[in-house]
Short mmCIF file of C-alpha atoms in Angstrom, two decimals:
data_model
loop_
_atom_site.label_atom_id
_atom_site.label_comp_id
_atom_site.label_asym_id
_atom_site.label_seq_id
_atom_site.Cartn_x
_atom_site.Cartn_y
_atom_site.Cartn_z
CA UNK A 1 137.79 108.51 81.74
CA UNK A 2 135.03 109.63 78.80
CA UNK A 3 132.82 112.56 79.66
CA UNK A 4 129.35 111.83 80.80
CA UNK A 5 130.39 108.19 82.62
CA UNK A 6 130.45 107.75 86.70
CA UNK A 7 132.76 106.13 88.32
CA UNK A 8 131.63 102.84 89.87
CA UNK A 9 131.43 104.25 93.83
CA UNK A 10 129.25 106.79 92.46
CA UNK A 11 126.73 104.63 90.97
CA UNK A 12 126.85 102.21 93.37
CA UNK A 13 126.07 104.93 95.63
CA UNK A 14 123.20 106.51 93.14
CA UNK A 15 121.96 103.27 93.09
CA UNK A 16 121.71 102.67 97.03
CA UNK A 17 119.90 106.25 96.89
CA UNK A 18 117.35 105.50 95.06
CA UNK A 19 116.77 102.18 96.33
CA UNK A 20 116.37 104.03 99.63
CA UNK A 21 114.13 106.09 98.23
CA UNK A 22 111.94 103.07 96.42
CA UNK A 23 111.82 101.77 100.20
CA UNK A 24 110.49 104.66 101.67
CA UNK A 25 108.26 105.43 99.04
CA UNK A 26 106.96 101.80 99.59
CA UNK A 27 106.58 103.08 103.43
CA UNK A 28 104.69 106.06 102.88
CA UNK A 29 102.27 104.24 100.13
CA UNK A 30 101.45 101.21 102.89
CA UNK A 31 100.48 104.08 105.65
CA UNK A 32 98.56 105.67 103.14
CA UNK A 33 96.88 102.56 102.08
CA UNK A 34 96.12 101.55 106.10
CA UNK A 35 94.69 105.18 106.91
CA UNK A 36 91.64 106.10 106.16
CA UNK A 37 91.43 109.66 104.54
CA UNK A 38 88.59 112.62 104.14
CA UNK A 39 86.89 112.40 100.76
CA UNK A 40 84.59 115.35 99.73
CA UNK A 41 81.57 114.80 97.77
CA UNK A 42 81.02 116.88 94.25
CA UNK A 43 77.73 118.21 93.17
CA UNK A 44 75.24 115.67 91.38
CA UNK A 45 75.08 117.13 87.70
CA UNK A 46 71.12 117.04 88.03
CA UNK A 47 68.47 117.47 90.96
CA UNK A 48 68.38 114.13 92.99
CA UNK A 49 71.59 112.63 91.12
CA UNK A 50 74.35 110.42 93.11
CA UNK A 51 76.97 112.57 93.98
CA UNK A 52 80.45 110.90 93.39
CA UNK A 53 83.73 111.58 94.54
CA UNK A 54 85.49 115.35 93.80
CA UNK A 55 87.99 114.64 91.49
CA UNK A 56 90.13 117.27 89.47
CA UNK A 57 91.46 116.52 86.01
CA UNK A 58 95.19 117.70 84.85
CA UNK A 59 96.79 116.81 81.63
CA UNK A 60 94.21 113.91 80.70
CA UNK A 61 94.62 112.17 84.13
CA UNK A 62 91.97 112.61 86.68
CA UNK A 63 92.91 112.80 90.38
CA UNK A 64 90.62 112.05 93.14
CA UNK A 65 90.96 114.66 95.89
CA UNK A 66 91.41 113.11 99.47
CA UNK A 67 92.87 114.87 102.49
CA UNK A 68 94.36 113.46 105.63
CA UNK A 69 92.17 115.27 108.45
CA UNK A 70 89.23 118.08 108.18
CA UNK A 71 92.48 120.85 108.84
CA UNK A 72 93.71 119.97 105.31
CA UNK A 73 90.45 119.62 103.86
CA UNK A 74 89.93 123.50 105.50
CA UNK A 75 92.96 124.62 103.67
CA UNK A 76 91.69 123.22 100.55
CA UNK A 77 88.52 125.39 100.81
CA UNK A 78 89.87 128.19 102.08
CA UNK A 79 92.44 128.28 98.86
CA UNK A 80 89.36 127.86 96.62
CA UNK A 81 87.63 130.77 97.97
CA UNK A 82 84.95 128.40 99.74
CA UNK A 83 85.48 128.08 103.34
CA UNK A 84 82.15 129.10 104.05
CA UNK A 85 80.28 126.46 102.20
CA UNK A 86 79.27 123.13 103.76
CA UNK A 87 81.92 120.23 102.72
CA UNK A 88 80.21 116.72 102.50
CA UNK A 89 82.89 114.14 102.75
CA UNK A 90 83.09 110.50 103.34
CA UNK A 91 86.22 108.72 105.22
CA UNK A 92 87.88 105.94 102.97
CA UNK A 93 90.22 103.70 103.74
CA UNK A 94 93.37 104.48 101.34
CA UNK A 95 93.55 101.06 100.15
CA UNK A 96 89.99 101.29 98.84
CA UNK A 97 90.24 104.60 97.09
CA UNK A 98 93.73 102.73 95.03
CA UNK A 99 91.93 99.28 94.59
CA UNK A 100 88.29 100.09 93.73
CA UNK A 101 87.38 103.73 93.21
CA UNK A 102 90.56 104.43 90.69
CA UNK A 103 90.16 101.09 88.61
CA UNK A 104 86.12 102.36 88.36
CA UNK A 105 86.47 105.71 87.01
CA UNK A 106 86.80 104.91 83.54
CA UNK A 107 89.45 106.82 82.73
CA UNK A 108 93.14 107.24 83.96
CA UNK A 109 92.90 108.05 87.71
CA UNK A 110 94.94 108.43 90.45
CA UNK A 111 94.71 110.24 93.99
CA UNK A 112 95.96 113.48 95.13
CA UNK A 113 96.52 113.94 98.96
CA UNK A 114 96.34 117.40 100.56
CA UNK A 115 96.70 119.06 97.26
CA UNK A 116 96.51 122.32 99.30
CA UNK A 117 99.57 121.79 101.28
CA UNK A 118 102.05 122.33 98.43
CA UNK A 119 105.27 120.03 98.78
CA UNK A 120 103.70 118.17 101.90
CA UNK A 121 100.99 117.06 99.27
CA UNK A 122 101.06 113.57 97.99
CA UNK A 123 100.57 112.51 93.90
CA UNK A 124 99.67 108.85 93.87
CA UNK A 125 99.70 108.54 89.80
CA UNK A 126 97.70 105.71 88.31
CA UNK A 127 100.72 103.19 87.61
CA UNK A 128 102.17 99.90 88.05
CA UNK A 129 102.60 99.55 91.97
CA UNK A 130 100.85 102.18 93.01
CA UNK A 131 97.20 101.48 91.51
CA UNK A 132 96.19 98.02 90.11
CA UNK A 133 97.11 97.16 86.68
CA UNK A 134 93.63 96.97 85.11
CA UNK A 135 93.88 101.22 86.38
CA UNK A 136 97.69 101.62 85.43
CA UNK A 137 98.79 103.94 82.54
CA UNK A 138 101.98 101.94 82.24
CA UNK A 139 100.07 98.30 82.49
CA UNK A 140 101.54 97.42 79.31
CA UNK A 141 105.13 98.25 79.41
CA UNK A 142 107.68 95.68 80.76
CA UNK A 143 109.85 96.53 84.28
#
């Protein structure tokens, strides 16, 4: 067998594992979409200015910061050294974040859930299948 080739059984096994992971992610995404999450409000830039959703930018992509519960938000506040500050937040359905807030951002935007929880957190990038095509950075690519 030439170097770098995979036996047929191994390829099927890898394909089965990939299919299983896609199904697991789809179920996780469905749960996120059906669940209200807590989204802190950022500070308005001027007095009396409306406060928007708290975001963070990473490598040219904006992420709306969302938390599964108040304890997750508290861990984030603690990690930032801002545990003593009052955090104003809204409960927003995950589907509404992905379907409305992300495309409205005007820049590539995704959602970071429980971002202070390391591997227990979740990143939902702005790609097809997660956000509407008009907000997806890969909207002009073929599957």
